[in-house]
Short mmCIF file of C-alpha atoms in Angstrom, two decimals:
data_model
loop_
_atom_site.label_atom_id
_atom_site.label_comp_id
_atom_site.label_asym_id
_atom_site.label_seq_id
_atom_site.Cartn_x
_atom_site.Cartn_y
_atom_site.Cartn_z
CA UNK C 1361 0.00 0.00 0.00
CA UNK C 1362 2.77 2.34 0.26
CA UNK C 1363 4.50 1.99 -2.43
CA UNK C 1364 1.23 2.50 -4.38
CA UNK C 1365 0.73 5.68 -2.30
CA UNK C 1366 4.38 6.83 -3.22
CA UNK C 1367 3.90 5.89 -7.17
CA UNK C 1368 0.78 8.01 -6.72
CA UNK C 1369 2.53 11.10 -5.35
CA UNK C 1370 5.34 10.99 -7.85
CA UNK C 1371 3.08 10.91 -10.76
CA UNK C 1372 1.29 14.21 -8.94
CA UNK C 1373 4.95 15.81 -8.28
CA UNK C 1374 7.34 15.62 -5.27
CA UNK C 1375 6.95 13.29 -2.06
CA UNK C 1376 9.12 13.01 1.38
CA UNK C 1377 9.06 10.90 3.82
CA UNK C 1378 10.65 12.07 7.47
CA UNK C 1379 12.56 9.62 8.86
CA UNK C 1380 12.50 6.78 6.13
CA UNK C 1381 14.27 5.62 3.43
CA UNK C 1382 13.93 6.39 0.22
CA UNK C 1383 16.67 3.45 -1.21
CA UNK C 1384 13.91 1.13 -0.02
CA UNK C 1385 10.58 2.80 -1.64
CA UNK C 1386 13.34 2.66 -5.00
CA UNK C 1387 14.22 -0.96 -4.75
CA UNK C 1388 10.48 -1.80 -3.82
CA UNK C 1389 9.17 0.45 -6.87
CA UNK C 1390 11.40 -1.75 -9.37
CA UNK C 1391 10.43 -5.01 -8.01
CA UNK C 1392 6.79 -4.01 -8.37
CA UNK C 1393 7.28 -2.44 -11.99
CA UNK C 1394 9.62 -6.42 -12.67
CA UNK C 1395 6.59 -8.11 -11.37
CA UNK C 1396 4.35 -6.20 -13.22
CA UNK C 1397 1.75 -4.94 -10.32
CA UNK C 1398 3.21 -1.02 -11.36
CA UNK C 1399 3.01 0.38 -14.66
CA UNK C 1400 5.19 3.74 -15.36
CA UNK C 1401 7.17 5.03 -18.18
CA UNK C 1402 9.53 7.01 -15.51
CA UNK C 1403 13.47 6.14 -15.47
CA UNK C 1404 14.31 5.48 -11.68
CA UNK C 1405 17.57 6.72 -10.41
CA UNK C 1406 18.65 6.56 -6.48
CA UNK C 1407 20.97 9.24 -5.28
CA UNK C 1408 22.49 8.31 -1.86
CA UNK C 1409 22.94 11.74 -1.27
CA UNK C 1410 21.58 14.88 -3.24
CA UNK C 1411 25.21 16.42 -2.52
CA UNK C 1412 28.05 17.19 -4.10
CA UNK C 1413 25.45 18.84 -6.64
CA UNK C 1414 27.06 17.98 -9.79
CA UNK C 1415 27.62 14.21 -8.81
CA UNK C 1416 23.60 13.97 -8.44
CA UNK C 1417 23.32 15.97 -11.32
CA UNK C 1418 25.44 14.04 -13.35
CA UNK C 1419 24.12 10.62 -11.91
CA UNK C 1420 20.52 11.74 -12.91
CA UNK C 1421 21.60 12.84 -16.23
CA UNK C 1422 23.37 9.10 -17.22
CA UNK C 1423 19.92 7.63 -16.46
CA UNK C 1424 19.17 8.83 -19.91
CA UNK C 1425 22.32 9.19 -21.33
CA UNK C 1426 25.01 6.70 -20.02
CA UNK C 1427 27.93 8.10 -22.02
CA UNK C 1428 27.45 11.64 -20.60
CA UNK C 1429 30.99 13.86 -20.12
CA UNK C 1430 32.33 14.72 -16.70
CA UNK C 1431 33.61 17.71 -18.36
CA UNK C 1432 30.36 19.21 -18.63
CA UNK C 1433 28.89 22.38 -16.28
CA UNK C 1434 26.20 22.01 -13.73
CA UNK C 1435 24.16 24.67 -16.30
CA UNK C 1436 24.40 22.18 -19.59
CA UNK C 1437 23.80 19.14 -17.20
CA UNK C 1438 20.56 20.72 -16.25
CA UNK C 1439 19.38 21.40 -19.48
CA UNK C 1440 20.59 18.42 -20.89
CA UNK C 1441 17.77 16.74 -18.18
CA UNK C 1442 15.45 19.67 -19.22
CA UNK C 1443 15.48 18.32 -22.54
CA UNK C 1444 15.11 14.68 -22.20
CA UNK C 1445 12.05 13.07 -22.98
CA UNK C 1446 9.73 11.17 -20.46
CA UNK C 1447 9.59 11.56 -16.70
CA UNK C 1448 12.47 11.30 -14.22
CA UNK C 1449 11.80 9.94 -10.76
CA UNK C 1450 14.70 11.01 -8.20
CA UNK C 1451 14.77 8.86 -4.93
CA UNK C 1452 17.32 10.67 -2.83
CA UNK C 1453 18.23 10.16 0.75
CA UNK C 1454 19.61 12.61 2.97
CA UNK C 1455 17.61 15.40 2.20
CA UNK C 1456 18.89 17.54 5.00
CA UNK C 1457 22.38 17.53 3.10
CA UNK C 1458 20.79 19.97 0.64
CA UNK C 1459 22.11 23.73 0.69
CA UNK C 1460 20.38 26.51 -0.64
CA UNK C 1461 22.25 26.72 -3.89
CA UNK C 1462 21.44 22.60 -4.93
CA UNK C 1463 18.17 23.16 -3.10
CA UNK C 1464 17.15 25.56 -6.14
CA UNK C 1465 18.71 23.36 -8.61
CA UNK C 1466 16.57 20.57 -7.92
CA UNK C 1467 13.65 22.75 -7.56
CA UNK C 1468 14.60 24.28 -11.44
CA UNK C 1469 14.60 20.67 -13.10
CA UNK C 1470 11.48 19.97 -11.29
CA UNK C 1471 9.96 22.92 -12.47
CA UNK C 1472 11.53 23.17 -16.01
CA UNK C 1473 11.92 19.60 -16.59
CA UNK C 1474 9.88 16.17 -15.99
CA UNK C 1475 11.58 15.30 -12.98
CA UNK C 1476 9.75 14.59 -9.64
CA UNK C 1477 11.65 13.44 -6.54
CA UNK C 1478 11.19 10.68 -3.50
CA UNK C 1479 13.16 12.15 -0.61
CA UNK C 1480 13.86 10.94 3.09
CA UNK C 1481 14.46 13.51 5.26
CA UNK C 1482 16.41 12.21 8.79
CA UNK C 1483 17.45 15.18 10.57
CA UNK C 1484 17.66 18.98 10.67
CA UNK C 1485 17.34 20.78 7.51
CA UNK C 1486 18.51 24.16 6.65
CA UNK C 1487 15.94 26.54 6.53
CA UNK C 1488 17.18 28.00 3.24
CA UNK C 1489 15.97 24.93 1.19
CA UNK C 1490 12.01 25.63 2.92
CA UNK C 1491 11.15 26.81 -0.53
CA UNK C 1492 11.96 23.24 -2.10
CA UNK C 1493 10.70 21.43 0.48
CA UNK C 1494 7.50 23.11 0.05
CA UNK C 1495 6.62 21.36 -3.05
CA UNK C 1496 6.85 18.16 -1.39
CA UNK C 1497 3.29 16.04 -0.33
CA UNK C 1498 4.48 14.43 3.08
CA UNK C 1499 4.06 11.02 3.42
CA UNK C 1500 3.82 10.81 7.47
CA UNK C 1501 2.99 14.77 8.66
CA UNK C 1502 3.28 14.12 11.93
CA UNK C 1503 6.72 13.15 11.62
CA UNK C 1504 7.81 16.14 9.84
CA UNK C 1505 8.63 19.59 11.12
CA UNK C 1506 5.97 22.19 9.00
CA UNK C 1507 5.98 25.91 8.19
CA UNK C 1508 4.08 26.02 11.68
CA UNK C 1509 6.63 25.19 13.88
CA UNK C 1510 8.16 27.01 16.16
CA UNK C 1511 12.04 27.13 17.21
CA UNK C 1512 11.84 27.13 21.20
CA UNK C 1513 15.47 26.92 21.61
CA UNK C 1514 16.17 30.32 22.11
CA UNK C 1515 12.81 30.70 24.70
CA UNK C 1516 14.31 27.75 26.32
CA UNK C 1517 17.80 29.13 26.73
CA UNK C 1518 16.04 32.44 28.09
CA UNK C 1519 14.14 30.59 30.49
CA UNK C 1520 17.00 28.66 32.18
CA UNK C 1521 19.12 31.80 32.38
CA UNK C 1522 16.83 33.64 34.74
CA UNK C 1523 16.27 30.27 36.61
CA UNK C 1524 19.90 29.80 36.88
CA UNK C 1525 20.00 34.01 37.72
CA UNK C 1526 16.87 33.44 40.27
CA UNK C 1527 18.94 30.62 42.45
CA UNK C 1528 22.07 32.35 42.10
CA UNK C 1529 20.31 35.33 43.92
CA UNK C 1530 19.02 33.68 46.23
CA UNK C 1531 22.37 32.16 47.36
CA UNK C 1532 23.82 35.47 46.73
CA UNK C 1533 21.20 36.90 49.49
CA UNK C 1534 21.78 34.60 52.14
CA UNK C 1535 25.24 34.85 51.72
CA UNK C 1536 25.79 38.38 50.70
CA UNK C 1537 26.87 38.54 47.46
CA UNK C 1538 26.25 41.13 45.46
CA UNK C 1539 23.42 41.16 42.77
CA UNK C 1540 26.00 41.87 39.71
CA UNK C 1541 27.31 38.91 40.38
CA UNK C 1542 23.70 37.33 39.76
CA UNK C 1543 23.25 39.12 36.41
CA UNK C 1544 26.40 38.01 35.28
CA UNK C 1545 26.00 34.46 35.96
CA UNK C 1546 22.85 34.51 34.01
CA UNK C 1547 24.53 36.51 31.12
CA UNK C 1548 27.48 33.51 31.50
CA UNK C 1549 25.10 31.04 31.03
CA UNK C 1550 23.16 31.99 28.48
CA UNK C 1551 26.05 32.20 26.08
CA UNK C 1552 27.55 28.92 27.12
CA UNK C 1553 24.14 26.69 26.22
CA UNK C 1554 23.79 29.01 23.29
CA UNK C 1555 27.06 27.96 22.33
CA UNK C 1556 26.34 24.51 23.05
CA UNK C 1557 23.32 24.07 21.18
CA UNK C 1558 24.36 25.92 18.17
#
């Protein structure tokens, strides 16, 4: 059922799935298509990772044409695909590898080109690739972070200063210490755990 819910998606335009694995809806998706139970004109390629650009690029590109140059730019790769006949079904893992530069890319060939892409995201994603993602139907969204949600860290960081501040104070009090010495603690550790989790 999910591959037939994937196969579905792809023929609409761009589906991810958070936390999965896109080498197995790609190996699943030929085995159905060998045994006959999925009928699509699409060439499949698998990209382990959507990065270095030109690799994937290139890798997507030989799908069509096997004898394709090395030698050629990331520009006349992408119009090479552009041009190509029939759809072009990218599985890709890694999604959160993207940067903002492949990130619009990938979005161009989908856009200019017949090529629709399976992604798995497992991780943290740059926020600079949002546009791309965007296109994407999600496959599981409760698993994936949306346009809704909200960043806490920095709420979170505020919070435990003035804690930290609060009981610092209160120690200062009983012990007279002076209530610079509060403020700076909580100034101290607010830039340590913002170091940390950045």
């Amino acid at each position: 059922m999910k591959l037939i819910n994937i196969v579905s998606c792809l023929e609409d335009g761009n589906v991810i799935e958070c936390g999965g694995n896109a080498l197995e809806a790609y190996q699943g998706i030929l085995e159905a298509i060998k045994a006959g139970e999925i009928i699509t004109g699409a060439t499949l390629v698998y990209l382990v990772t959507p990065m270095p650009l030109k690799a994937g690029l290139l890798q997507i590109l030989r799908a069509h044409k096997p004898g394709a140059s090395d030698k050629l730019t990331i520009t006349e790769i992408m119009n090479e695909i552009a041009s190509t006949r029939g759809d072009t079904w990218v599985f890709m893992d890694h999604f959160e590898d993207l940067t903002e530069k492949a990130a619009m890319k990938y979005l161009w060939l989908h856009e200019n080109g017949n090529v629709n892409y399976m992604a798995a995201l497992n991780g943290t994603m740059r926020g600079e690739v949002r546009p791309f993602y965007s296109t994407f139907q999600r496959l599981n969204p409760h698993e994936c972070l949306d346009d809704d949600a909200i960043d806490v860290t920095w709420a979170f960081m505020v919070l435990m200063s003035i804690l930290m501040a609060l009981g610092y104070f209160k120690v200062g009090l009983e012990y007279g210490i002076l209530i610079t010495g509060a403020l700076w603690f909580a100034l101290i550790s607010f830039r340590t755990m913002n170091y940390i989790l950045r």
